[in-house]
Structure formats: structure tokens, C-alpha cells
Amino acid sequence: MPDRSTEKFLATCATLTDTALSQRLPAESREPSRLHEAMRYSVLGGGKRIRPALSMAAAVAVGGRPEQALIPACALELIHAYSLIHDDLPAMDDDDLRRGRPTTHIEFDEATAILAGDALQAMAFDWLASEESLDASTRLAMVQLLAKASGSAGMVGGQAIDLAAVGHRLTLEQLEQMHRCKTGALIEASVRMGVLSVVGTGGRDMEQAMELDRYAGAIGLAFQVRDDLLDVEGATSVIGKPQGSDQARAKPTFPALMGVDGARTYLATLLAQCQENLAGFGPEADTLRGMAEFVVSRRY
Amino acid sequence: MPDRSTEKFLATCATLTDTALSQRLPAESREPSRLHEAMRYSVLGGGKRIRPALSMAAAVAVGGRPEQALIPACALELIHAYSLIHDDLPAMDDDDLRRGRPTTHIEFDEATAILAGDALQAMAFDWLASEESLDASTRLAMVQLLAKASGSAGMVGGQAIDLAAVGHRLTLEQLEQMHRCKTGALIEASVRMGVLSVVGTGGRDMEQAMELDRYAGAIGLAFQVRDDLLDVEGATSVIGKPQGSDQARAKPTFPALMGVDGARTYLATLLAQCQENLAGFGPEADTLRGMAEFVVSRRY
């Protein structure tokens, strides 16, 4: 179970991120107001802010403060929010419920949902490129990292593989590859952007950076295995979407491929990998250690 | 009528842009192949490449070579292509035909079309941020410019206003405001990015930059007035979409508001404004002058 300090860290990161997002997103009163309303509705709907917390924990692990990763964290959430809006569309996963509330195309309409997602993506890159507390080369590295992680070789590519896989039987290797793109790439980017926000592009300790990359890869996969298990175990009221919805669509999942017990064992292995990759770090990486515990044991 | 040298310049820009886009876009064979196929189909479908030509003409007007604006030009086309894919979706304009070919969601499917658009947007920012022939501050300025021009205060915002306006009577001022966002912002960004690619963010001649901005504003509006007139005048075979499709949807247009003759007179006024704003330039701005002539007189 995640300890008290991880819960507290997550809450701090969520508050920092929510406050910054709320202040920076265009006001609902600003024209086109329906679009801005949909953007705020989608972003400020109370997500767990796991990506921001990972970014901030990575910043701490390399000797920085959580606040140094705040704008990268916000940019990550904008990308994450846009991807959820588009994933929920009728032509994609066709979900009506997200985090216990109507999805954006249900609350507004499909056209507004498509446009809100598009505008949030552009905004993520604008915020990163405009953040003057980071030097120019760091900002450029982050724009490239986030663009690659969210594009056709990352998140969007993973979603395309996922859609093509519905109704097909994937091998474990194919399933992992899909998730490494679909959710893993952005989670890896979260860790890397957190590191970048403290050490920049210059004096990086390459060994340390590679260990954190491996940590990020393992936690990204663990996140998805836990998500799949929650879909089997959880109740709608807790996870905020209809339970068993993956099964209902014959989506390939880890429990479907390995059995529920197999998936639980795999999750434990991934947690061990996360912790091993942090073995070279001192107490400054305790938050990252706690985040791994949280990800594998979360109930929502 | 546009003269020979403008036609030649347009052809050169289109070849440069098409070649670079084709070389840089992920191969169709690369996984996820259906997504990459859809991206290539949408971008390489033979557009007029007016935004690249404007960028390159602006580069020439400030003493540079067209090639210096090549990557910004490609990024502009990626954004333009993604916006067309999303605009054509059933939930938006619901168009089956674009440039005489099936639209992306017809040729592939809706989910693939949404994802292809999303991936193209990310790619535009990646290419800009990664272009090492431009210095870091120039690349950052371009990312910001392109993100603002394509986001909720620009292109996407204009599309939202447009959708909200269907069936309503707009004033001329509201119609202009909508188009200044929807198409004008990206066209203005084309000119400004062309200038930036030559002079960078440092030694800009502010007077010159403002004149070019005003030129860009006028040509952006002229582009839309001409588009509206083509929808009334043109035949499907020439403009590549069903003629009268705006009228059929009760979309507000310049001819609907000012009459066909009124719109033609307005177009002549905008052309005069374009040329006036170039009065302080020598023969190096002849290509920009020719581009304005082309935009107001084009038959497709």
C-alpha cells in the first residue's frame, strides 16, 4: 500500500497542477466560450494527475523542487486530457462516462469535443515553448519529447494499434508494445521532462538518466496492468467508468491473456523492476519509489 | 491575373514542399501502417501549397532564399492538413470529397481520420523544434506562433465560431472576425514564419514586420472572400468539392452578406491593401505581390 507521504505528495502535486491549469486555461467567458468551456471541463475534471506527480517526483529525484516541473506537468495533462476526449468519441471507444461525469462529447457535442481536443494539444506546445523559467534548449528538447511521445510513434500510434486489435488475439509481446506506445510513452516522457526541468540538456548524468528511463518504462506498463485489473475487479462507482467495459468490447487485456492471478504476479514483477532501477539513488528518490507502490496498488 | 513568374514560383514551392513532406512523413510500411497511410494520404493529396508559397515569398521579401522557410512551410502544411481532416468529419462539416478525392474518413474510417489529424499536429511541432538549421530562439518563436495561430484563439477557435454560426445571420464584422481566426491566423503565421526563418528573432526591422503582418491580414481575408465566391461560381470538377455546398448548409459567407458584386468589389479593395502594404519594399517583394494577385484571381 502507498504510504502517507506518497498520498501527501500526490495531493500536493494535484493542487499545484490544478491551480496552474485553472489559472492558465482561457476563461469560459472568453470567445469562443463554448469551446473554452469544453476545454476547462475536460482538463479540470479532477484527474489523478499521475503524470504531473511523476514529473515532479523525477525532479525531486535529481535534486530539484516539484515546482520546477510545474509547466511540463501542465503540458502533459493538456495532452492527456485531449487524448481522453478523442478516445471517448463515438468513432473511437464510444464512452459516455469518464471520472464519474459525462464525457466531453456527451456534455457538449461531438464537434466541440473534437475541437477542444485539438486546441488543448496546441496549447500544450505553446505553454512549453513559452516557459521562460526554462532555458531555450530545454524547452526545445521538451517540445520534441512531448511531440514524439504523443504522436504516431507514441500515444496516438498506440491508440491506432489498440483500435485495430479489438476482436483479435494479441500475443503478450504485441499487447506490451501497444501499451508502451499508448500510455507508456507519455508516462516515460513525464519522468524525462521532470529530469530535464531540473538538469536541462547540458550536464545530464547519462547513467542516472537511463536508470530513470527504465523506471519509467516499467511504471508505464505497471500502470496499464493495474488499469486492466481494475476493469475486472472494480465497481463503476470507484473507477468512474462502467466496470467490465474492456471485456464487453473484447479488448485485449493483460488479465485476458495471463489470467487475473498471472496479471497480479506480473504487476509485482514490474514493481520490483521499478525499485531496482532506483537502487543507485538515495532518499531523494523515495517519492519515485512511493509512486511505484501507489501505481500498482491504487484502487481507482 | 497572376503572371507567369508567380505560377512558376508556386510550382517551385509546391515541388520543394511535396518532396520534403514525402521524404519526412513516416513510410506507409511503418507500423501502425494504416495510420501512417492515412497521414500520407491526407498530406500528399496535392494541395495548392499556398501557405508554403507565402512563407517562402516572405523569406524572399526580407532577403532570403525560399529553401530557408522549407521546414516551417512543411509544419504549416501538416497543421493545415490535420485541420482539413477534422473539418471534414461527419460531426463537423461532413464532407465526402476533398480535392476531388474521398476525404480521409471516407477513404479510411472515422477513428483513423481523427488519429491521423492528431498525429499530424504533434508532428508539426516536432519538426519545427528539431530543425537545426534554425537557431533555438527562432524555433521556439515559431512553435509559439504556430501553436497560437492554430489553437483556440486562432484556427480551431474560428472553426468553433463557424460551427456555432450555421443557420444564424452574422454581421460583416462577425464574419470577418470568424475568418480572421479560421483561415487568417494560419496565413498570417505563414508570412511571419517565413520572415523569422531568414531574420530570426534578433535583428527584425519592426516597421517592415508590421507592414508584412498587415499584408498577411489582408491576404488571409482575401483568400476567404475568393473561396466564398468560388463556392458560388465554381463547378465541382474545378474546386474539388460540391459547388454551392456552403449555401446548402446555410453557412454565412461574404456573397450571402454583400451580394456577389459586393464581394467582388471587396476583394479588389483587399488586393489594393495587400499591394499598399508592400509599397515600402523593392523588387524583392515582387513574389509577395504576385501571390496577392494569385489569391484574388485563382479559379480553384
Coordinates of C-alpha atoms in Angstrom, one line a residue:
Chain A
M1 CA 0.0 0.0 0.0
P2 CA 1.2 3.5 -0.7
D3 CA 2.4 5.3 2.4
R4 CA 1.2 8.5 3.9
S5 CA 4.0 10.6 2.3
T6 CA 3.1 9.4 -1.2
E7 CA -0.5 10.3 -0.7
K8 CA 0.5 13.7 0.6
F9 CA 2.9 14.2 -2.3
L10 CA 0.2 13.2 -4.8
A11 CA -2.2 15.7 -3.2
T12 CA 0.4 18.5 -3.3
C13 CA 1.1 17.8 -7.0
A14 CA -2.6 17.7 -7.8
T15 CA -3.2 21.0 -6.1
L16 CA -0.2 22.7 -7.7
T17 CA -1.2 21.4 -11.2
D18 CA -5.0 22.1 -10.8
T19 CA -4.3 25.7 -9.7
A20 CA -1.9 26.4 -12.5
L21 CA -4.2 24.8 -15.1
S22 CA -7.2 26.7 -13.8
Q23 CA -5.3 30.0 -13.9
R24 CA -3.8 29.5 -17.3
L25 CA -6.6 27.9 -19.3
P26 CA -8.7 30.6 -21.1
A27 CA -11.7 31.7 -19.1
E28 CA -15.1 30.4 -20.1
S29 CA -16.2 33.9 -20.7
R30 CA -13.7 34.3 -23.5
E31 CA -14.9 33.7 -27.0
P32 CA -15.4 31.2 -28.4
S33 CA -16.9 30.5 -25.0
R34 CA -18.4 27.1 -25.6
L35 CA -15.0 25.8 -26.8
H36 CA -13.2 27.2 -23.8
E37 CA -15.9 25.8 -21.5
A38 CA -15.4 22.4 -23.0
M39 CA -11.6 22.7 -22.7
R40 CA -11.9 23.6 -19.0
Y41 CA -14.5 20.9 -18.4
S42 CA -12.2 18.3 -19.8
V43 CA -9.0 19.4 -18.1
L44 CA -10.3 20.4 -14.7
G45 CA -12.5 17.3 -14.2
G46 CA -10.4 16.0 -11.3
G47 CA -8.0 13.5 -12.8
K48 CA -5.5 11.7 -10.6
R49 CA -2.6 13.9 -12.0
I50 CA -0.3 10.9 -12.0
R51 CA 1.8 12.3 -14.9
P52 CA 2.4 15.6 -13.1
A53 CA 3.3 13.7 -9.9
L54 CA 5.8 11.5 -11.8
S55 CA 7.3 14.6 -13.4
M56 CA 7.6 16.3 -10.1
A57 CA 8.9 13.2 -8.3
A58 CA 11.6 12.8 -11.0
A59 CA 12.5 16.5 -10.5
V60 CA 13.0 15.8 -6.8
A61 CA 15.0 12.6 -7.5
V62 CA 17.6 14.6 -9.4
G63 CA 17.9 17.3 -6.7
G64 CA 15.2 19.8 -7.7
R65 CA 11.9 21.0 -6.3
P66 CA 8.5 19.8 -7.6
E67 CA 7.6 23.4 -8.7
Q68 CA 10.4 23.3 -11.3
A69 CA 8.4 20.7 -13.3
L70 CA 5.1 22.5 -13.0
I71 CA 4.7 23.8 -16.6
P72 CA 5.9 20.5 -18.1
A73 CA 3.4 18.8 -15.8
C74 CA 0.6 21.0 -17.0
A75 CA 1.6 20.4 -20.7
L76 CA 1.5 16.6 -20.0
E77 CA -2.0 17.0 -18.5
L78 CA -3.2 19.0 -21.5
I79 CA -2.0 16.2 -23.8
H80 CA -3.5 13.6 -21.6
A81 CA -6.9 15.4 -21.4
Y82 CA -7.0 15.9 -25.2
S83 CA -6.3 12.2 -25.7
L84 CA -9.2 11.2 -23.4
I85 CA -11.6 13.5 -25.1
H86 CA -10.8 12.0 -28.5
D87 CA -10.6 8.4 -27.2
D88 CA -14.1 8.7 -25.8
L89 CA -15.7 9.8 -29.1
P90 CA -18.3 7.6 -30.7
A91 CA -16.0 6.7 -33.6
M92 CA -13.3 5.6 -31.1
D93 CA -14.2 4.0 -27.7
D94 CA -17.7 5.5 -27.6
D95 CA -17.7 6.1 -23.8
D96 CA -20.4 8.2 -22.2
L97 CA -18.8 8.3 -18.7
R98 CA -15.3 9.5 -17.6
R99 CA -14.3 10.1 -14.0
G100 CA -17.9 9.7 -13.0
R101 CA -19.1 12.6 -15.3
P102 CA -20.5 12.7 -18.8
T103 CA -17.7 12.6 -21.4
T104 CA -17.0 15.9 -23.3
H105 CA -19.0 14.9 -26.4
I106 CA -22.0 14.0 -24.2
E107 CA -21.8 17.1 -22.1
F108 CA -21.2 19.4 -25.2
D109 CA -21.4 17.8 -28.6
E110 CA -19.0 15.9 -30.9
A111 CA -17.8 18.8 -32.9
T112 CA -16.9 20.8 -29.8
A113 CA -15.2 17.7 -28.3
I114 CA -13.0 17.2 -31.4
L115 CA -12.1 20.9 -31.4
A116 CA -11.5 21.1 -27.7
G117 CA -9.0 18.2 -28.0
D118 CA -7.3 19.9 -31.0
A119 CA -6.9 23.2 -29.1
L120 CA -5.6 21.5 -26.0
Q121 CA -2.9 19.8 -28.0
A122 CA -1.7 23.1 -29.5
M123 CA -1.8 24.8 -26.1
A124 CA 0.5 22.2 -24.5
F125 CA 3.2 23.0 -27.0
D126 CA 2.6 26.8 -26.6
W127 CA 3.0 26.6 -22.8
L128 CA 6.2 24.6 -23.1
A129 CA 7.7 26.8 -25.7
S130 CA 6.8 30.0 -23.8
E131 CA 8.0 28.9 -20.3
E132 CA 10.8 31.4 -19.6
S133 CA 11.9 29.7 -16.4
L134 CA 13.4 27.0 -18.6
D135 CA 16.3 27.8 -21.0
A136 CA 15.7 27.6 -24.7
S137 CA 17.4 24.3 -25.4
T138 CA 15.5 22.6 -22.5
R139 CA 12.2 23.9 -23.9
L140 CA 13.0 22.7 -27.4
A141 CA 14.0 19.3 -26.0
M142 CA 10.7 19.1 -24.1
V143 CA 8.7 20.1 -27.2
Q144 CA 10.4 17.3 -29.2
L145 CA 10.0 14.8 -26.4
L146 CA 6.3 15.5 -25.9
A147 CA 5.6 15.6 -29.6
K148 CA 7.3 12.3 -30.2
A149 CA 5.7 10.7 -27.1
S150 CA 2.2 11.8 -28.2
G151 CA 2.5 11.3 -32.0
S152 CA 2.2 8.3 -34.3
A153 CA 5.3 6.6 -32.8
G154 CA 3.8 7.1 -29.3
M155 CA 0.3 7.7 -27.8
V156 CA -1.7 8.2 -31.0
G157 CA 0.1 5.2 -32.6
G158 CA -0.7 3.1 -29.6
Q159 CA -4.4 4.1 -29.9
A160 CA -4.4 3.1 -33.6
I161 CA -2.9 -0.3 -32.7
D162 CA -5.4 -0.7 -30.0
L163 CA -8.4 0.0 -32.3
A164 CA -7.0 -2.4 -34.9
A165 CA -6.7 -5.1 -32.2
V166 CA -10.3 -5.2 -30.9
G167 CA -11.6 -8.6 -31.5
H168 CA -8.2 -10.0 -32.3
R169 CA -6.0 -12.2 -30.1
L170 CA -2.7 -10.4 -29.4
T171 CA 0.5 -12.1 -28.1
L172 CA 1.8 -10.7 -24.8
E173 CA 4.6 -9.1 -26.8
Q174 CA 2.1 -7.3 -29.0
L175 CA 0.0 -6.2 -26.1
E176 CA 3.0 -4.8 -24.3
Q177 CA 4.2 -3.0 -27.5
M178 CA 0.7 -1.4 -27.8
H179 CA 0.7 -0.2 -24.2
R180 CA 4.3 1.0 -24.4
C181 CA 3.0 3.4 -27.1
K182 CA -0.5 4.1 -25.9
T183 CA 0.2 5.0 -22.2
G184 CA 3.8 4.2 -21.7
A185 CA 5.3 6.8 -24.0
L186 CA 3.6 9.7 -22.2
I187 CA 4.5 8.3 -18.7
E188 CA 8.1 7.9 -19.8
A189 CA 8.0 11.5 -21.1
S190 CA 6.7 12.6 -17.7
V191 CA 9.7 11.2 -15.9
R192 CA 12.1 12.6 -18.5
M193 CA 10.6 16.0 -18.6
G194 CA 10.8 16.2 -14.8
V195 CA 14.5 15.4 -15.0
L196 CA 15.0 17.9 -17.8
S197 CA 13.3 20.7 -15.9
V198 CA 16.0 20.5 -13.2
V199 CA 19.2 19.5 -15.0
G200 CA 18.5 20.8 -18.5
T201 CA 20.0 19.4 -21.7
G202 CA 23.6 20.1 -20.6
G203 CA 25.0 18.4 -17.6
R204 CA 22.9 15.2 -17.6
D205 CA 24.3 12.2 -15.8
M206 CA 23.6 9.6 -18.6
E207 CA 23.7 6.6 -16.3
Q208 CA 21.2 8.1 -14.0
A209 CA 19.0 9.2 -16.9
M210 CA 19.0 5.7 -18.3
E211 CA 18.0 4.2 -14.9
L212 CA 15.2 6.7 -14.7
D213 CA 14.1 5.8 -18.2
R214 CA 13.9 2.1 -17.3
Y215 CA 12.0 3.0 -14.2
A216 CA 9.6 5.0 -16.3
G217 CA 9.2 2.1 -18.8
A218 CA 8.3 -0.3 -16.0
I219 CA 5.9 2.0 -14.2
G220 CA 4.2 2.8 -17.5
L221 CA 3.5 -0.8 -18.1
A222 CA 2.5 -1.4 -14.5
F223 CA 0.0 1.4 -14.8
Q224 CA -1.7 -0.4 -17.6
V225 CA -1.7 -3.8 -16.0
R226 CA -3.3 -2.2 -12.9
D227 CA -5.8 -0.5 -15.1
D228 CA -6.8 -3.8 -16.7
L229 CA -7.1 -5.4 -13.3
L230 CA -9.2 -2.6 -12.0
D231 CA -11.6 -3.1 -15.0
V232 CA -12.1 -6.7 -13.9
E233 CA -12.2 -6.0 -10.2
G234 CA -13.5 -2.5 -9.7
A235 CA -17.0 -1.2 -9.4
T236 CA -18.3 1.7 -11.6
S237 CA -18.7 4.0 -8.7
V238 CA -15.0 3.7 -7.8
I239 CA -13.3 3.8 -11.2
G240 CA -15.7 6.2 -12.8
K241 CA -16.4 4.1 -15.9
P242 CA -18.7 1.1 -16.4
Q243 CA -16.9 -2.0 -14.9
G244 CA -16.0 -4.7 -17.3
S245 CA -16.2 -2.3 -20.3
D246 CA -13.0 -3.6 -21.8
Q247 CA -14.3 -7.2 -21.6
A248 CA -17.6 -6.1 -23.2
R249 CA -15.7 -4.8 -26.2
A250 CA -13.4 -7.8 -26.4
K251 CA -10.4 -5.6 -25.9
P252 CA -7.1 -7.4 -25.4
T253 CA -6.0 -7.0 -21.8
F254 CA -3.4 -8.5 -19.5
P255 CA -5.9 -10.5 -17.4
A256 CA -7.5 -11.9 -20.6
L257 CA -4.1 -13.0 -21.7
M258 CA -2.4 -14.1 -18.5
G259 CA -5.4 -14.7 -16.2
V260 CA -6.1 -12.4 -13.2
D261 CA -3.5 -14.2 -11.0
G262 CA -1.0 -14.1 -13.8
A263 CA -1.5 -10.3 -14.2
R264 CA -1.2 -9.8 -10.4
T265 CA 2.2 -11.7 -10.4
Y266 CA 3.3 -9.6 -13.4
L267 CA 2.4 -6.4 -11.6
A268 CA 4.6 -7.5 -8.7
T269 CA 7.5 -8.2 -11.1
L270 CA 7.1 -4.7 -12.6
L271 CA 7.1 -3.1 -9.2
A272 CA 10.3 -4.9 -8.4
Q273 CA 11.8 -3.6 -11.6
C274 CA 10.9 -0.1 -10.7
Q275 CA 12.6 -0.3 -7.4
E276 CA 15.7 -2.0 -8.8
N277 CA 16.2 0.8 -11.2
L278 CA 16.2 3.3 -8.3
A279 CA 18.7 1.2 -6.3
G280 CA 21.5 3.7 -7.2
F281 CA 19.6 6.6 -5.8
G282 CA 19.4 7.8 -2.2
P283 CA 16.5 9.1 -0.2
E284 CA 15.9 11.8 -2.9
A285 CA 14.2 9.1 -4.9
D286 CA 11.9 8.0 -2.1
T287 CA 9.0 9.8 -3.8
L288 CA 9.5 7.9 -7.0
R289 CA 9.6 4.7 -5.0
G290 CA 6.4 5.6 -3.4
M291 CA 4.8 6.5 -6.7
A292 CA 5.6 3.0 -8.0
E293 CA 3.9 1.5 -4.9
F294 CA 0.9 3.7 -5.5
V295 CA 0.6 2.9 -9.2
V296 CA 0.5 -0.9 -8.6
S297 CA -1.9 -0.8 -5.6
R298 CA -4.3 2.1 -6.5
R299 CA -8.0 1.3 -6.2
Y300 CA -9.1 3.9 -8.8
Chain B
M1 CA -4.4 37.5 -63.5
P2 CA -1.4 36.0 -61.8
D3 CA 1.7 36.3 -64.1
R4 CA 4.0 33.6 -65.3
S5 CA 6.6 34.1 -62.6
T6 CA 4.1 33.7 -59.8
E7 CA 2.8 30.5 -61.4
K8 CA 6.4 29.3 -61.6
F9 CA 7.1 30.3 -58.0
L10 CA 4.1 28.4 -56.8
A11 CA 5.1 25.3 -58.8
T12 CA 8.6 25.5 -57.3
C13 CA 7.3 25.9 -53.8
A14 CA 4.9 23.0 -54.2
T15 CA 7.7 20.8 -55.5
L16 CA 10.0 21.7 -52.7
T17 CA 7.3 21.2 -50.1
D18 CA 5.9 18.0 -51.6
T19 CA 9.3 16.4 -51.8
A20 CA 10.2 17.3 -48.2
L21 CA 6.9 16.1 -46.9
S22 CA 7.1 12.9 -48.8
Q23 CA 10.6 12.2 -47.5
R24 CA 9.9 13.1 -43.9
L25 CA 6.5 11.6 -43.3
P26 CA 6.7 8.1 -41.9
A27 CA 6.6 5.4 -44.6
E28 CA 3.3 3.5 -45.1
S29 CA 5.2 0.3 -44.3
R30 CA 6.0 1.5 -40.8
E31 CA 3.6 0.4 -38.0
P32 CA 0.9 1.4 -37.3
S33 CA 0.8 1.3 -41.1
R34 CA -2.9 2.2 -41.5
L35 CA -2.4 5.4 -39.5
H36 CA 0.7 6.3 -41.4
E37 CA -1.0 5.6 -44.7
A38 CA -3.9 7.9 -43.7
M39 CA -1.4 10.6 -42.7
R40 CA 0.4 10.4 -46.1
Y41 CA -2.9 10.2 -48.0
S42 CA -4.1 13.4 -46.3
V43 CA -0.9 15.5 -46.6
L44 CA 0.3 14.4 -50.0
G45 CA -3.1 14.8 -51.7
G46 CA -2.0 17.6 -53.9
G47 CA -3.0 20.8 -52.2
K48 CA -2.2 24.2 -53.7
R49 CA 0.5 24.7 -51.0
I50 CA -0.4 28.4 -50.7
R51 CA 0.8 28.6 -47.1
P52 CA 4.3 27.3 -48.0
A53 CA 4.4 29.6 -51.0
L54 CA 3.5 32.6 -48.8
S55 CA 6.2 31.6 -46.2
M56 CA 8.8 31.3 -48.9
A57 CA 7.8 34.5 -50.7
A58 CA 8.0 36.3 -47.3
A59 CA 11.5 34.8 -46.9
V60 CA 12.5 36.2 -50.3
A61 CA 10.9 39.6 -49.4
V62 CA 13.3 40.0 -46.5
G63 CA 16.4 39.0 -48.5
G64 CA 16.4 35.2 -48.0
R65 CA 16.0 32.1 -50.2
P66 CA 12.8 30.1 -50.4
E67 CA 14.5 27.0 -49.1
Q68 CA 15.2 28.7 -45.7
A69 CA 11.5 28.6 -45.0
L70 CA 11.1 24.9 -46.1
I71 CA 10.6 23.3 -42.7
P72 CA 8.3 26.0 -41.4
A73 CA 6.4 25.6 -44.6
C74 CA 6.1 21.9 -44.1
A75 CA 4.9 22.4 -40.5
L76 CA 2.2 24.8 -41.8
E77 CA 1.0 22.2 -44.2
L78 CA 0.9 19.5 -41.6
I79 CA -1.3 21.7 -39.5
H80 CA -3.4 22.7 -42.5
A81 CA -3.8 19.0 -43.5
Y82 CA -4.8 18.0 -40.0
S83 CA -7.4 20.7 -39.8
L84 CA -9.0 19.6 -43.1
I85 CA -9.2 16.0 -41.9
H86 CA -11.0 17.1 -38.8
D87 CA -13.2 19.7 -40.5
D88 CA -14.4 17.1 -43.0
L89 CA -15.6 14.6 -40.2
P90 CA -19.3 13.8 -40.0
A91 CA -19.6 15.6 -36.7
M92 CA -18.1 18.7 -38.3
D93 CA -18.7 19.7 -42.0
D94 CA -19.5 16.1 -43.0
D95 CA -17.7 16.3 -46.4
D96 CA -17.1 13.2 -48.5
L97 CA -15.0 14.9 -51.1
R98 CA -11.8 17.0 -50.9
R99 CA -9.5 18.0 -53.7
G100 CA -11.5 15.6 -55.9
R101 CA -10.8 12.6 -53.8
P102 CA -12.6 10.9 -50.9
T103 CA -12.0 12.6 -47.6
T104 CA -9.8 10.8 -45.1
H105 CA -12.7 9.3 -43.0
I106 CA -14.3 8.0 -46.2
E107 CA -11.1 6.5 -47.6
F108 CA -10.2 5.0 -44.2
D109 CA -12.6 5.3 -41.3
E110 CA -13.5 8.0 -38.7
A111 CA -11.3 6.8 -35.9
T112 CA -8.2 6.6 -38.2
A113 CA -9.1 10.1 -39.5
I114 CA -9.3 11.6 -36.0
L115 CA -6.0 9.9 -35.0
A116 CA -4.2 10.9 -38.3
G117 CA -5.1 14.5 -37.6
D118 CA -3.9 14.3 -34.0
A119 CA -0.6 12.8 -35.1
L120 CA 0.0 15.3 -37.8
Q121 CA -0.5 18.2 -35.3
A122 CA 2.2 16.7 -33.0
M123 CA 4.5 16.1 -35.9
A124 CA 4.3 19.8 -37.0
F125 CA 5.7 20.9 -33.6
D126 CA 8.3 18.1 -33.6
W127 CA 9.6 19.1 -37.0
L128 CA 9.8 22.8 -36.0
A129 CA 11.5 22.1 -32.7
S130 CA 14.0 19.7 -34.3
E131 CA 15.1 21.9 -37.2
E132 CA 18.8 22.5 -36.6
S133 CA 19.3 25.0 -39.4
L134 CA 17.3 27.5 -37.3
D135 CA 18.6 28.8 -34.0
A136 CA 16.9 27.8 -30.8
S137 CA 15.1 31.1 -30.1
T138 CA 13.8 31.2 -33.7
R139 CA 12.5 27.6 -33.3
L140 CA 10.8 28.5 -30.0
A141 CA 9.2 31.6 -31.5
M142 CA 7.9 29.5 -34.4
V143 CA 6.4 26.9 -32.1
Q144 CA 4.6 29.6 -30.1
L145 CA 3.4 31.3 -33.3
L146 CA 2.1 28.2 -34.9
A147 CA 0.5 26.9 -31.6
K148 CA -1.3 30.2 -31.1
A149 CA -2.3 30.5 -34.7
S150 CA -3.8 27.0 -34.7
G151 CA -5.3 26.9 -31.2
S152 CA -8.4 28.2 -29.6
A153 CA -7.5 31.9 -30.3
G154 CA -6.8 31.0 -33.9
M155 CA -7.8 28.3 -36.4
V156 CA -9.6 26.0 -34.0
G157 CA -11.4 28.9 -32.4
G158 CA -12.5 30.1 -35.8
Q159 CA -13.9 26.7 -36.7
A160 CA -15.8 26.7 -33.4
I161 CA -17.3 30.1 -34.2
D162 CA -18.1 28.9 -37.7
L163 CA -20.0 25.8 -36.4
A164 CA -21.9 27.9 -34.0
A165 CA -22.9 30.4 -36.7
V166 CA -24.5 27.9 -39.1
G167 CA -28.1 29.0 -39.6
H168 CA -27.5 32.4 -37.9
R169 CA -27.2 35.7 -39.6
L170 CA -23.8 37.3 -38.8
T171 CA -22.8 40.9 -39.3
L172 CA -19.9 41.6 -41.7
E173 CA -17.8 42.3 -38.6
Q174 CA -18.5 38.9 -37.1
L175 CA -18.0 37.1 -40.3
E176 CA -14.6 38.8 -40.7
Q177 CA -13.6 38.0 -37.1
M178 CA -14.5 34.3 -37.7
H179 CA -12.4 34.2 -40.9
R180 CA -9.5 36.1 -39.3
C181 CA -9.3 33.2 -36.8
K182 CA -10.3 30.3 -39.0
T183 CA -8.1 30.8 -42.0
G184 CA -6.4 34.2 -41.5
A185 CA -4.4 33.2 -38.4
L186 CA -2.6 30.4 -40.2
I187 CA -2.0 32.5 -43.3
E188 CA -0.6 35.3 -41.1
A189 CA 1.6 32.8 -39.4
S190 CA 2.9 31.6 -42.8
V191 CA 4.1 35.1 -43.6
R192 CA 5.6 35.7 -40.2
M193 CA 7.3 32.3 -40.1
G194 CA 8.9 33.0 -43.5
V195 CA 10.3 36.2 -42.2
L196 CA 11.5 34.6 -39.0
S197 CA 13.3 31.8 -40.9
V198 CA 15.5 34.4 -42.5
V199 CA 16.0 37.2 -39.9
G200 CA 15.4 35.2 -36.7
T201 CA 14.2 36.8 -33.5
G202 CA 17.0 39.2 -33.2
G203 CA 17.5 41.9 -35.8
R204 CA 14.0 42.3 -37.0
D205 CA 13.0 45.6 -38.7
M206 CA 9.8 46.2 -36.8
E207 CA 8.3 48.6 -39.4
Q208 CA 8.9 46.1 -42.1
A209 CA 7.5 43.3 -39.9
M210 CA 4.3 45.3 -39.2
E211 CA 3.8 46.0 -42.9
L212 CA 4.1 42.3 -43.7
D213 CA 1.7 41.5 -40.9
R214 CA -0.9 43.9 -42.4
Y215 CA -0.2 42.3 -45.9
A216 CA -0.8 38.9 -44.3
G217 CA -4.1 40.0 -42.6
A218 CA -5.4 41.4 -45.9
I219 CA -4.4 38.3 -48.0
G220 CA -5.9 36.0 -45.4
L221 CA -9.2 37.7 -45.7
A222 CA -9.0 37.9 -49.5
F223 CA -8.3 34.2 -49.6
Q224 CA -11.6 33.5 -47.8
V225 CA -13.7 36.0 -49.9
R226 CA -12.3 34.3 -53.0
D227 CA -13.2 30.9 -51.5
D228 CA -16.7 32.0 -50.9
L229 CA -17.0 33.4 -54.4
L230 CA -15.7 30.2 -55.9
D231 CA -18.3 28.2 -54.0
V232 CA -21.0 30.3 -55.7
E233 CA -19.3 30.4 -59.2
G234 CA -17.2 27.3 -59.5
A235 CA -18.0 23.9 -60.7
T236 CA -17.3 20.8 -58.6
S237 CA -14.8 19.5 -61.1
V238 CA -12.6 22.6 -60.7
I239 CA -12.8 23.3 -56.9
G240 CA -12.9 19.6 -55.9
K241 CA -15.9 19.9 -53.7
P242 CA -19.6 20.1 -54.5
Q243 CA -20.4 23.6 -55.7
G244 CA -22.8 25.6 -53.6
S245 CA -22.1 23.4 -50.5
D246 CA -21.8 26.4 -48.3
Q247 CA -25.2 27.8 -49.4
A248 CA -26.7 24.3 -48.9
R249 CA -25.7 24.4 -45.3
A250 CA -26.8 28.0 -44.8
K251 CA -23.2 28.9 -43.9
P252 CA -22.6 32.6 -43.6
T253 CA -20.5 33.8 -46.5
F254 CA -19.3 37.1 -47.9
P255 CA -21.5 36.8 -51.1
A256 CA -24.5 36.0 -48.9
L257 CA -23.9 39.1 -46.8
M258 CA -22.7 41.6 -49.5
G259 CA -24.1 40.1 -52.7
V260 CA -21.8 38.6 -55.4
D261 CA -20.9 42.0 -56.8
G262 CA -20.3 43.4 -53.4
A263 CA -17.9 40.6 -52.5
R264 CA -16.0 41.1 -55.8
T265 CA -15.6 44.8 -55.0
Y266 CA -14.4 43.9 -51.5
L267 CA -11.9 41.5 -53.0
A268 CA -10.4 44.3 -55.1
T269 CA -10.2 46.5 -52.0
L270 CA -8.3 43.8 -50.2
L271 CA -5.9 43.3 -53.1
A272 CA -5.2 47.0 -53.1
Q273 CA -4.5 46.8 -49.3
C274 CA -2.0 44.0 -49.9
Q275 CA -0.2 46.0 -52.5
E276 CA -0.1 49.2 -50.4
N277 CA 1.4 47.3 -47.5
L278 CA 4.3 46.3 -49.8
A279 CA 4.8 49.8 -51.1
G280 CA 7.9 50.3 -49.0
F281 CA 9.6 47.2 -50.4
G282 CA 11.6 46.9 -53.6
P283 CA 11.6 44.1 -56.3
E284 CA 12.4 41.5 -53.6
A285 CA 8.7 41.7 -52.7
D286 CA 7.5 41.1 -56.2
T287 CA 6.7 37.4 -55.4
L288 CA 4.5 38.5 -52.5
R289 CA 2.8 41.0 -54.8
G290 CA 2.3 38.2 -57.3
M291 CA 0.9 35.9 -54.6
A292 CA -1.8 38.5 -53.7
E293 CA -2.8 38.7 -57.4
F294 CA -2.9 34.9 -57.5
V295 CA -5.1 34.6 -54.4
V296 CA -7.8 37.0 -55.5
S297 CA -8.0 35.7 -59.1
R298 CA -7.5 31.9 -58.6
R299 CA -10.0 29.6 -60.2
Y300 CA -9.6 26.7 -57.8

